[in-house]
């Protein structure tokens, strides 16, 4: 057997043709190994489209490597005697190929990083674990930035990243004189709803992706959702086409309407590039460069481009830094001691709350909901309901095609559920049903009234909002950003508080029995 120099392990979210693991790779001396393992799929009660996305992208990547002349060992789901997990797969390949060393890009998950490192050490094989250069900010650079700070505020990090990389900068000042145009990015649609929306771009499954769909349906028939509507980018070519569509057709209106929601309109002006970015099918530098070029050419307004850059260069990089800075302890945070089981309506969409019905049914069909639907509908209800943060994290990982742990965990535990006590968000993001009424048409025709906190027609969001404030009044009293909301609570009489608490108990009972 030909001598093997390096065994190159490539994971399902490391599908960059120019990724770190392939730098200096020699097809005549190195062997690339990849694996589909059931344990990764069964780690969460996954959405079928999330599984299809990963496996289809992996299989396309394998074919690209073969076309480039690499020897690729690829374990399929239906392989005979498959390795049960990724460390076992790596160990088996080390035994088979007896390489001089193992090359691996740092995984996006803390536990997997530890497990693969241990596997190589136990085999006595040198491990070259390379930094993931996909990101603007390295883990080490973030730790330096975070050192000595009492709180990690994304806005400050974002400004430093703008200065460092020069996006939307004039010297040391931001283009337009303002760092953040968030106040101009909260537009809502008129009563007629969004007009002249660009058609949804769908990437029709080719033979490889169709085979994956069949395999997932065969091996995992009880997963959530369906493969029928699958149309996500699974190759770099598809990902760049999705970027083209966003820049040309959606970015001009993205800023104004990025927080808006509308019945039966799941995509609106959103880019839907997160899945492709997280699998490394496209580079964030390319994405940011194209957005800034659109502004420079007069093809997109500043509020839209700044808002998009803030998501990619700011929030995405910030949230990854938080993950690595605080793991492994971060996953167990539960600062508000929320311990209620997540209601079944999160998995079925069977509820009279029209907003939750819209979001969950949309998720079941597409595996997608945009950031406000995540934070201020599904995430908000889970927070107000006092659902256990770990259960909410499981749900977000399972139901969203773009979910990977480094981004989903701090977004859920920190931003959405405030379970980290203020590491990510400086306050709990809570609101009554009136917020949803203002930002959408979901409340039209709903069984519940967002203006009411008590009685059978009271909106569960509004009821639970006040009940949440009552429960955590003492804890949140020292948070200056909660002052306005707590002052409004203090205006409630004893009788009003009792009525809210009684209705909150009913809401919980209805949710638990599937009658909410």
Short mmCIF file of C-alpha atoms in Angstrom, two decimals:
data_model
loop_
_atom_site.label_atom_id
_atom_site.label_comp_id
_atom_site.label_asym_id
_atom_site.label_seq_id
_atom_site.Cartn_x
_atom_site.Cartn_y
_atom_site.Cartn_z
CA UNK A 1 0.00 0.00 0.00
CA UNK A 2 1.24 3.47 -0.87
CA UNK A 3 2.58 5.34 2.12
CA UNK A 4 0.18 7.93 3.56
CA UNK A 5 1.62 11.22 4.67
CA UNK A 6 -1.44 12.93 6.16
CA UNK A 7 -4.91 11.75 6.95
CA UNK A 8 -7.12 14.81 6.36
CA UNK A 9 -10.43 14.70 8.22
CA UNK A 10 -13.05 17.10 6.86
CA UNK A 11 -16.25 17.63 8.83
CA UNK A 12 -19.71 18.43 7.49
CA UNK A 13 -19.46 22.15 8.24
CA UNK A 14 -15.96 22.55 6.76
CA UNK A 15 -16.76 22.37 3.06
CA UNK A 16 -14.48 25.14 1.83
CA UNK A 17 -12.54 24.04 -1.29
CA UNK A 18 -9.69 26.26 -0.10
CA UNK A 19 -10.12 25.44 3.58
CA UNK A 20 -7.21 25.22 6.05
CA UNK A 21 -7.15 21.41 6.05
CA UNK A 22 -6.39 21.35 2.33
CA UNK A 23 -3.59 23.91 2.43
CA UNK A 24 -0.45 22.13 1.28
CA UNK A 25 -2.36 18.91 0.65
CA UNK A 26 -0.83 16.51 -1.86
CA UNK A 27 -3.24 14.13 -3.64
CA UNK A 28 -0.39 11.70 -4.22
CA UNK A 29 0.53 11.42 -0.53
CA UNK A 30 -2.55 12.40 1.52
CA UNK A 31 -5.93 10.77 2.05
CA UNK A 32 -9.10 12.76 2.74
CA UNK A 33 -11.66 11.08 5.01
CA UNK A 34 -15.26 12.13 5.55
CA UNK A 35 -18.13 10.40 7.30
CA UNK A 36 -21.88 10.41 7.66
CA UNK A 37 -22.61 9.06 11.14
CA UNK A 38 -25.99 8.45 12.67
CA UNK A 39 -24.89 9.69 16.09
CA UNK A 40 -24.44 13.22 14.73
CA UNK A 41 -27.91 13.14 13.18
CA UNK A 42 -29.53 11.68 16.28
CA UNK A 43 -27.82 14.17 18.60
CA UNK A 44 -30.97 16.29 18.21
CA UNK A 45 -34.53 15.45 17.07
CA UNK A 46 -33.54 16.94 13.73
CA UNK A 47 -35.45 18.48 10.86
CA UNK A 48 -35.12 16.32 7.76
CA UNK A 49 -34.00 19.27 5.66
CA UNK A 50 -31.17 20.06 8.06
CA UNK A 51 -29.88 16.53 7.66
CA UNK A 52 -30.29 16.65 3.88
CA UNK A 53 -28.45 19.97 3.72
CA UNK A 54 -25.38 18.64 5.51
CA UNK A 55 -25.24 15.28 3.74
CA UNK A 56 -25.95 16.65 0.26
CA UNK A 57 -23.31 19.35 0.69
CA UNK A 58 -20.82 16.76 1.96
CA UNK A 59 -21.43 14.42 -0.98
CA UNK A 60 -21.03 17.22 -3.48
CA UNK A 61 -17.82 18.25 -1.77
CA UNK A 62 -16.55 14.67 -1.96
CA UNK A 63 -17.17 14.62 -5.72
CA UNK A 64 -15.32 17.91 -6.10
CA UNK A 65 -12.32 16.52 -4.21
CA UNK A 66 -12.25 13.40 -6.37
CA UNK A 67 -12.37 15.56 -9.48
CA UNK A 68 -9.33 17.40 -8.11
CA UNK A 69 -7.45 14.12 -7.86
CA UNK A 70 -7.74 13.40 -4.13
CA UNK A 71 -8.16 9.96 -2.64
CA UNK A 72 -11.35 10.26 -0.61
CA UNK A 73 -12.64 7.70 1.86
CA UNK A 74 -16.28 8.49 2.50
CA UNK A 75 -18.58 6.64 4.89
CA UNK A 76 -22.25 6.71 3.84
CA UNK A 77 -25.18 6.23 6.18
CA UNK A 78 -25.94 2.83 4.73
CA UNK A 79 -22.35 1.57 4.90
CA UNK A 80 -21.67 -1.93 6.20
CA UNK A 81 -20.56 -1.81 9.85
CA UNK A 82 -20.20 1.99 9.91
CA UNK A 83 -18.21 3.73 12.61
CA UNK A 84 -20.73 4.85 15.25
CA UNK A 85 -19.33 8.35 15.68
CA UNK A 86 -16.69 10.70 14.29
CA UNK A 87 -13.91 9.87 16.79
CA UNK A 88 -14.38 6.15 16.13
CA UNK A 89 -14.32 6.82 12.40
CA UNK A 90 -11.07 8.75 12.74
CA UNK A 91 -9.57 5.96 14.84
CA UNK A 92 -10.53 3.32 12.29
CA UNK A 93 -9.02 5.34 9.45
CA UNK A 94 -5.79 5.84 11.41
CA UNK A 95 -5.52 2.06 11.84
CA UNK A 96 -6.25 1.48 8.16
CA UNK A 97 -3.91 4.06 6.64
CA UNK A 98 -1.17 4.34 9.28
CA UNK A 99 -0.53 7.99 8.41
CA UNK A 100 2.41 10.04 9.57
CA UNK A 101 -0.03 12.62 10.88
CA UNK A 102 -3.65 13.79 11.04
CA UNK A 103 -4.75 17.18 9.71
CA UNK A 104 -7.99 18.76 10.92
CA UNK A 105 -9.50 22.23 10.95
CA UNK A 106 -10.69 23.08 14.46
CA UNK A 107 -14.30 21.84 14.75
CA UNK A 108 -17.10 24.29 15.51
CA UNK A 109 -18.04 22.33 18.64
CA UNK A 110 -16.13 22.18 21.89
CA UNK A 111 -16.90 18.56 22.78
CA UNK A 112 -16.00 17.30 19.30
CA UNK A 113 -12.71 19.20 19.40
CA UNK A 114 -11.82 17.44 22.65
CA UNK A 115 -12.97 14.01 21.43
CA UNK A 116 -11.04 14.11 18.14
CA UNK A 117 -7.93 15.40 19.89
CA UNK A 118 -8.13 12.52 22.36
CA UNK A 119 -8.60 9.99 19.57
CA UNK A 120 -5.43 11.12 17.79
CA UNK A 121 -3.48 11.18 21.06
CA UNK A 122 -4.60 7.66 21.96
CA UNK A 123 -3.46 6.47 18.54
CA UNK A 124 -0.10 8.12 19.06
CA UNK A 125 -0.44 10.13 15.85
CA UNK A 126 0.63 13.79 15.60
CA UNK A 127 -2.41 16.03 15.15
CA UNK A 128 -2.17 19.24 13.15
CA UNK A 129 -5.35 21.05 14.26
CA UNK A 130 -5.49 24.23 12.22
CA UNK A 131 -7.34 27.46 13.05
CA UNK A 132 -10.53 28.03 11.10
CA UNK A 133 -9.55 30.93 8.85
CA UNK A 134 -13.11 31.25 7.53
CA UNK A 135 -13.81 33.84 10.23
CA UNK A 136 -12.64 37.44 10.48
CA UNK A 137 -11.83 37.17 14.18
CA UNK A 138 -9.80 34.30 15.61
CA UNK A 139 -10.68 32.78 18.95
CA UNK A 140 -7.46 34.16 20.39
CA UNK A 141 -8.13 37.68 19.09
CA UNK A 142 -11.61 37.66 20.62
CA UNK A 143 -10.21 36.55 23.98
CA UNK A 144 -7.75 39.45 23.89
CA UNK A 145 -10.61 41.85 23.09
CA UNK A 146 -12.81 40.40 25.85
CA UNK A 147 -10.12 40.35 28.54
CA UNK A 148 -10.87 42.66 31.43
CA UNK A 149 -14.31 43.73 30.17
CA UNK A 150 -17.15 43.59 32.71
CA UNK A 151 -19.62 42.85 29.91
CA UNK A 152 -19.25 41.88 26.27
CA UNK A 153 -21.18 44.42 24.22
CA UNK A 154 -21.53 43.51 20.57
CA UNK A 155 -21.72 47.12 19.41
CA UNK A 156 -18.22 47.88 20.69
CA UNK A 157 -16.83 44.71 19.13
CA UNK A 158 -18.57 45.52 15.85
CA UNK A 159 -17.05 49.00 15.71
CA UNK A 160 -13.59 47.58 16.32
CA UNK A 161 -14.12 45.08 13.50
CA UNK A 162 -15.25 47.86 11.16
CA UNK A 163 -12.11 49.82 11.96
CA UNK A 164 -9.88 46.78 11.55
CA UNK A 165 -11.30 45.68 8.18
CA UNK A 166 -12.34 49.04 6.76
CA UNK A 167 -15.91 48.18 5.82
CA UNK A 168 -18.05 51.30 5.41
CA UNK A 169 -15.28 53.50 6.80
CA UNK A 170 -13.89 56.90 5.87
CA UNK A 171 -10.59 56.92 7.65
CA UNK A 172 -11.40 56.34 11.32
CA UNK A 173 -15.03 57.47 10.95
CA UNK A 174 -18.05 55.47 9.77
CA UNK A 175 -19.50 56.26 6.37
CA UNK A 176 -22.54 58.49 6.88
CA UNK A 177 -21.33 59.58 10.32
CA UNK A 178 -23.29 56.88 12.16
CA UNK A 179 -22.09 53.42 13.22
CA UNK A 180 -25.47 51.77 13.50
CA UNK A 181 -28.65 52.34 11.48
CA UNK A 182 -30.81 49.96 13.49
CA UNK A 183 -33.46 52.64 14.09
CA UNK A 184 -33.98 52.84 10.31
CA UNK A 185 -34.30 49.07 10.06
CA UNK A 186 -37.60 48.59 11.86
CA UNK A 187 -40.03 49.34 9.07
CA UNK A 188 -43.38 47.60 8.85
CA UNK A 189 -45.61 46.86 5.90
CA UNK A 190 -48.84 48.72 5.22
CA UNK A 191 -52.16 46.96 5.56
CA UNK A 192 -51.69 45.71 2.00
CA UNK A 193 -48.56 43.83 2.99
CA UNK A 194 -45.28 43.50 1.07
CA UNK A 195 -45.55 44.44 -2.59
CA UNK A 196 -43.62 43.08 -5.57
CA UNK A 197 -41.56 40.63 -3.58
CA UNK A 198 -38.87 38.91 -5.64
CA UNK A 199 -39.71 35.25 -6.26
CA UNK A 200 -38.17 32.77 -3.86
CA UNK A 201 -35.00 31.25 -5.25
CA UNK A 202 -34.99 27.46 -5.04
CA UNK A 203 -32.08 25.23 -5.97
CA UNK A 204 -33.68 22.12 -7.45
CA UNK A 205 -32.15 18.93 -6.03
CA UNK A 206 -29.88 17.16 -8.49
CA UNK A 207 -29.34 13.39 -8.54
CA UNK A 208 -26.96 13.51 -5.56
CA UNK A 209 -29.33 15.56 -3.42
CA UNK A 210 -32.32 13.45 -4.45
CA UNK A 211 -30.45 10.34 -3.33
CA UNK A 212 -29.77 12.01 0.02
CA UNK A 213 -33.46 12.86 0.41
CA UNK A 214 -34.37 9.23 -0.20
CA UNK A 215 -31.72 8.05 2.24
CA UNK A 216 -32.91 10.39 4.98
CA UNK A 217 -36.54 9.39 4.48
CA UNK A 218 -35.47 5.73 4.61
CA UNK A 219 -33.18 5.88 7.64
CA UNK A 220 -34.86 8.65 9.64
CA UNK A 221 -38.58 8.65 8.75
CA UNK A 222 -39.60 10.02 12.15
CA UNK A 223 -37.60 13.22 12.01
CA UNK A 224 -39.48 16.52 11.85
CA UNK A 225 -40.47 18.25 8.65
CA UNK A 226 -40.30 16.95 5.11
CA UNK A 227 -37.73 16.75 2.34
CA UNK A 228 -40.30 17.70 -0.33
CA UNK A 229 -39.66 21.45 -0.26
CA UNK A 230 -35.86 21.16 -0.06
CA UNK A 231 -34.20 23.87 -2.14
CA UNK A 232 -31.13 25.04 -0.22
CA UNK A 233 -27.70 25.72 -1.75
CA UNK A 234 -25.47 22.65 -1.34
CA UNK A 235 -22.46 23.72 -3.45
CA UNK A 236 -20.27 26.83 -3.65
CA UNK A 237 -21.81 27.54 -7.06
CA UNK A 238 -25.30 27.51 -5.55
CA UNK A 239 -24.16 29.65 -2.62
CA UNK A 240 -22.70 32.32 -4.90
CA UNK A 241 -25.91 32.29 -6.94
CA UNK A 242 -27.86 32.86 -3.71
CA UNK A 243 -25.59 35.80 -2.91
CA UNK A 244 -26.17 37.24 -6.40
CA UNK A 245 -29.93 36.98 -5.87
CA UNK A 246 -29.75 38.72 -2.51
CA UNK A 247 -27.53 41.58 -3.68
CA UNK A 248 -29.58 42.25 -6.80
CA UNK A 249 -33.13 41.58 -5.65
CA UNK A 250 -33.38 41.82 -1.85
CA UNK A 251 -30.61 43.91 -0.33
CA UNK A 252 -32.11 47.27 -1.43
CA UNK A 253 -35.15 46.64 0.80
CA UNK A 254 -33.52 44.38 3.38
CA UNK A 255 -32.60 47.15 5.81
CA UNK A 256 -35.98 48.79 6.08
CA UNK A 257 -37.97 45.57 6.42
CA UNK A 258 -35.53 43.18 8.09
CA UNK A 259 -37.60 43.08 11.30
CA UNK A 260 -41.01 42.85 9.63
CA UNK A 261 -43.17 39.72 9.43
CA UNK A 262 -46.13 38.80 7.27
CA UNK A 263 -48.50 35.87 7.06
CA UNK A 264 -47.41 33.11 4.63
CA UNK A 265 -44.31 35.08 3.58
CA UNK A 266 -41.37 33.23 5.12
CA UNK A 267 -38.49 34.79 3.18
CA UNK A 268 -39.34 38.43 2.36
CA UNK A 269 -36.07 40.31 1.70
CA UNK A 270 -33.76 38.10 3.75
CA UNK A 271 -30.53 36.69 2.35
CA UNK A 272 -30.86 33.12 3.64
CA UNK A 273 -27.10 32.76 3.39
CA UNK A 274 -26.45 31.61 6.96
CA UNK A 275 -26.60 27.90 6.09
CA UNK A 276 -24.14 28.30 3.23
CA UNK A 277 -21.85 30.43 5.40
CA UNK A 278 -21.96 27.97 8.29
CA UNK A 279 -21.08 25.03 6.04
CA UNK A 280 -18.28 27.17 4.54
CA UNK A 281 -19.74 27.02 1.04
CA UNK A 282 -19.14 30.76 0.77
CA UNK A 283 -16.76 33.10 2.55
CA UNK A 284 -18.02 35.98 4.73
CA UNK A 285 -15.42 38.27 3.15
CA UNK A 286 -17.01 37.67 -0.25
CA UNK A 287 -20.44 38.37 1.20
CA UNK A 288 -19.37 41.62 2.88
CA UNK A 289 -17.39 42.79 -0.16
CA UNK A 290 -20.39 42.35 -2.43
CA UNK A 291 -22.72 44.23 -0.08
CA UNK A 292 -20.34 47.18 0.27
CA UNK A 293 -19.79 47.23 -3.50
CA UNK A 294 -23.56 47.48 -3.99
CA UNK A 295 -23.63 50.55 -1.73
CA UNK A 296 -20.66 52.09 -3.56
CA UNK A 297 -22.45 51.55 -6.88
CA UNK A 298 -25.65 53.17 -5.61
CA UNK A 299 -27.52 49.87 -5.86
CA UNK A 300 -28.41 49.62 -2.15
CA UNK A 301 -28.94 52.23 0.59
CA UNK A 302 -26.63 52.63 3.55
CA UNK A 303 -29.11 51.45 6.16
CA UNK A 304 -29.52 48.15 4.30
CA UNK A 305 -25.83 47.52 3.75
CA UNK A 306 -24.81 48.57 7.26
CA UNK A 307 -27.52 46.37 8.75
CA UNK A 308 -26.28 43.40 6.74
CA UNK A 309 -22.61 44.03 7.53
CA UNK A 310 -23.56 44.27 11.21
CA UNK A 311 -25.07 40.79 11.05
CA UNK A 312 -22.10 39.16 9.30
CA UNK A 313 -19.05 41.09 10.51
CA UNK A 314 -20.57 42.05 13.84
CA UNK A 315 -23.03 39.62 15.33
CA UNK A 316 -21.85 36.40 13.66
CA UNK A 317 -18.24 36.96 14.67
CA UNK A 318 -19.20 38.20 18.13
CA UNK A 319 -21.40 35.23 18.93
CA UNK A 320 -18.70 32.77 17.86
CA UNK A 321 -16.24 34.56 20.12
CA UNK A 322 -18.65 34.30 23.05
CA UNK A 323 -19.06 30.57 22.44
CA UNK A 324 -15.35 29.76 22.57
CA UNK A 325 -14.64 32.28 25.33
CA UNK A 326 -17.18 30.70 27.70
CA UNK A 327 -17.27 27.02 26.82
CA UNK A 328 -17.68 24.38 28.14
CA UNK A 329 -19.53 25.80 31.16
CA UNK A 330 -21.75 28.05 29.06
CA UNK A 331 -24.04 25.25 27.92
CA UNK A 332 -25.36 24.70 31.47
CA UNK A 333 -26.36 28.29 32.26
CA UNK A 334 -29.87 28.86 33.59
CA UNK A 335 -29.71 32.22 35.37
CA UNK A 336 -33.48 32.65 35.60
CA UNK A 337 -34.07 29.09 36.86
CA UNK A 338 -36.50 28.31 34.06
CA UNK A 339 -37.46 24.64 34.19
CA UNK A 340 -40.73 24.12 32.32
CA UNK A 341 -40.82 21.47 29.58
CA UNK A 342 -41.13 22.90 26.08
CA UNK A 343 -44.78 22.58 24.93
CA UNK A 344 -45.58 20.26 22.02
CA UNK A 345 -46.80 23.21 19.98
CA UNK A 346 -43.14 24.04 19.28
CA UNK A 347 -42.87 20.79 17.36
CA UNK A 348 -46.31 20.67 15.75
CA UNK A 349 -47.52 24.24 15.27
CA UNK A 350 -50.87 23.15 16.68
CA UNK A 351 -51.95 26.29 18.55
CA UNK A 352 -54.51 29.07 18.30
CA UNK A 353 -51.68 31.62 18.61
CA UNK A 354 -51.42 32.65 14.98
CA UNK A 355 -47.86 33.93 15.25
CA UNK A 356 -46.52 30.70 16.72
CA UNK A 357 -48.59 28.70 14.28
CA UNK A 358 -47.10 30.63 11.37
CA UNK A 359 -43.51 30.30 12.57
CA UNK A 360 -43.61 26.60 13.46
CA UNK A 361 -45.51 25.55 10.35
CA UNK A 362 -43.04 27.57 8.29
CA UNK A 363 -40.20 25.78 10.06
CA UNK A 364 -41.70 22.37 9.39
CA UNK A 365 -41.97 23.20 5.69
CA UNK A 366 -38.67 25.00 5.10
CA UNK A 367 -36.49 24.69 8.21
CA UNK A 368 -36.24 28.48 8.22
CA UNK A 369 -37.45 31.56 10.07
CA UNK A 370 -35.75 34.93 10.12
CA UNK A 371 -34.10 36.55 13.13
CA UNK A 372 -37.13 38.40 14.50
CA UNK A 373 -39.32 35.33 14.20
CA UNK A 374 -36.64 33.50 16.17
CA UNK A 375 -36.01 36.14 18.83
CA UNK A 376 -39.37 37.86 19.22
CA UNK A 377 -41.87 35.09 18.48
CA UNK A 378 -40.64 31.56 19.20
CA UNK A 379 -37.76 32.59 21.47
CA UNK A 380 -39.87 35.17 23.27
CA UNK A 381 -42.65 32.72 23.99
CA UNK A 382 -40.17 30.16 25.33
CA UNK A 383 -38.60 32.81 27.59
CA UNK A 384 -41.92 34.10 28.93
CA UNK A 385 -43.16 30.52 29.36
CA UNK A 386 -40.07 29.77 31.46
CA UNK A 387 -39.05 26.84 29.28
CA UNK A 388 -35.84 25.07 30.26
CA UNK A 389 -33.02 26.74 28.26
CA UNK A 390 -31.39 23.41 27.32
CA UNK A 391 -34.69 22.26 25.84
CA UNK A 392 -35.03 25.49 23.88
CA UNK A 393 -31.46 25.05 22.62
CA UNK A 394 -32.33 21.51 21.46
CA UNK A 395 -35.34 22.86 19.60
CA UNK A 396 -33.39 25.58 17.82
CA UNK A 397 -30.67 23.09 16.84
CA UNK A 398 -33.22 20.63 15.55
CA UNK A 399 -35.56 22.85 13.59
CA UNK A 400 -33.31 25.29 11.72
CA UNK A 401 -31.30 24.19 8.71
CA UNK A 402 -28.57 26.74 9.47
CA UNK A 403 -28.08 25.58 13.07
CA UNK A 404 -24.54 24.80 14.25
CA UNK A 405 -23.60 24.80 17.90
CA UNK A 406 -21.13 27.71 18.01
CA UNK A 407 -23.81 30.11 16.75
CA UNK A 408 -27.02 28.55 18.04
CA UNK A 409 -25.96 27.94 21.63
CA UNK A 410 -25.00 31.52 22.60
CA UNK A 411 -27.85 32.93 20.52
CA UNK A 412 -30.30 30.74 22.45
CA UNK A 413 -28.82 30.59 25.94
CA UNK A 414 -27.70 34.21 25.84
CA UNK A 415 -29.62 36.42 23.44
CA UNK A 416 -32.96 34.61 23.35
CA UNK A 417 -33.40 33.13 26.84
CA UNK A 418 -31.13 35.38 28.97
CA UNK A 419 -30.03 32.18 30.67
CA UNK A 420 -26.44 33.44 30.86
CA UNK A 421 -27.52 36.31 33.10
CA UNK A 422 -26.32 39.02 30.75
CA UNK A 423 -23.18 37.79 29.00
CA UNK A 424 -24.64 38.28 25.52
CA UNK A 425 -27.66 40.51 26.04
CA UNK A 426 -27.68 43.34 28.54
CA UNK A 427 -31.32 42.61 29.38
CA UNK A 428 -33.99 40.01 28.63
CA UNK A 429 -35.60 40.67 25.25
CA UNK A 430 -39.23 40.65 26.36
CA UNK A 431 -42.37 42.29 25.00
CA UNK A 432 -46.12 41.89 25.03
CA UNK A 433 -48.14 40.71 22.06
CA UNK A 434 -48.36 44.34 20.99
CA UNK A 435 -44.85 44.11 19.56
CA UNK A 436 -45.90 41.26 17.29
CA UNK A 437 -49.00 43.22 16.32
CA UNK A 438 -46.85 46.21 15.37
CA UNK A 439 -44.33 44.22 13.32
CA UNK A 440 -46.69 41.86 11.50
CA UNK A 441 -50.26 41.03 10.55
CA UNK A 442 -50.20 37.84 12.60
CA UNK A 443 -52.67 39.19 15.14
CA UNK A 444 -55.34 39.76 12.50
CA UNK A 445 -57.88 37.00 12.91
CA UNK A 446 -56.04 35.45 15.87
CA UNK A 447 -58.05 33.91 18.70
CA UNK A 448 -56.23 36.17 21.17
CA UNK A 449 -56.10 39.94 21.70
CA UNK A 450 -52.59 41.38 22.21
CA UNK A 451 -54.07 44.35 24.11
CA UNK A 452 -55.42 42.08 26.87
CA UNK A 453 -53.49 40.46 29.72
CA UNK A 454 -56.40 38.77 31.47
CA UNK A 455 -59.51 36.88 30.47
CA UNK A 456 -60.04 34.07 27.93
CA UNK A 457 -59.16 36.30 24.94
CA UNK A 458 -55.93 37.60 26.46
CA UNK A 459 -52.86 37.13 24.31
CA UNK A 460 -50.56 34.56 25.96
CA UNK A 461 -47.57 36.76 25.17
CA UNK A 462 -49.12 39.71 27.00
CA UNK A 463 -50.21 37.64 29.99
CA UNK A 464 -46.87 35.90 30.35
CA UNK A 465 -44.97 39.16 29.85
CA UNK A 466 -46.48 40.69 32.98
CA UNK A 467 -46.24 37.41 34.88
CA UNK A 468 -42.55 37.18 33.93
CA UNK A 469 -41.90 40.69 35.24
CA UNK A 470 -43.72 39.90 38.47
CA UNK A 471 -41.65 36.76 39.02
CA UNK A 472 -38.31 38.43 38.30
CA UNK A 473 -39.07 41.93 39.61
CA UNK A 474 -36.48 41.73 42.37
CA UNK A 475 -33.83 40.08 40.22
CA UNK A 476 -34.16 42.57 37.37
CA UNK A 477 -34.63 45.62 39.57
CA UNK A 478 -30.95 46.54 39.40
CA UNK A 479 -30.86 46.37 35.60
CA UNK A 480 -31.05 49.96 34.39
CA UNK A 481 -32.33 48.90 30.97
CA UNK A 482 -35.37 47.31 32.61
CA UNK A 483 -36.37 50.44 34.49
CA UNK A 484 -39.16 51.57 32.15
CA UNK A 485 -40.78 48.13 32.02
CA UNK A 486 -40.61 47.64 35.76
CA UNK A 487 -42.10 51.09 36.40
CA UNK A 488 -45.08 50.07 34.26
CA UNK A 489 -45.39 46.89 36.33
CA UNK A 490 -45.38 48.90 39.54
CA UNK A 491 -48.50 50.72 38.33
CA UNK A 492 -50.42 47.44 38.43
CA UNK A 493 -52.71 47.09 41.42
CA UNK A 494 -52.71 44.04 43.67
CA UNK A 495 -55.97 42.88 42.07
CA UNK A 496 -54.52 43.26 38.57
CA UNK A 497 -51.46 41.26 39.53
CA UNK A 498 -53.60 38.49 40.96
CA UNK A 499 -55.69 38.33 37.80
CA UNK A 500 -52.56 38.16 35.63
CA UNK A 501 -51.10 35.37 37.75
CA UNK A 502 -54.35 33.42 37.54
CA UNK A 503 -54.50 33.78 33.77
CA UNK A 504 -50.82 32.81 33.47
CA UNK A 505 -51.59 29.57 35.30
CA UNK A 506 -54.35 28.87 32.78
CA UNK A 507 -52.00 29.64 29.87
CA UNK A 508 -49.50 27.12 31.18
CA UNK A 509 -52.22 24.50 31.63
CA UNK A 510 -53.54 25.08 28.11
CA UNK A 511 -50.04 24.84 26.65
CA UNK A 512 -49.34 21.60 28.50
CA UNK A 513 -52.57 20.02 27.29
CA UNK A 514 -52.19 21.22 23.69
CA UNK A 515 -55.21 23.52 23.88
CA UNK A 516 -53.52 26.92 23.79
#
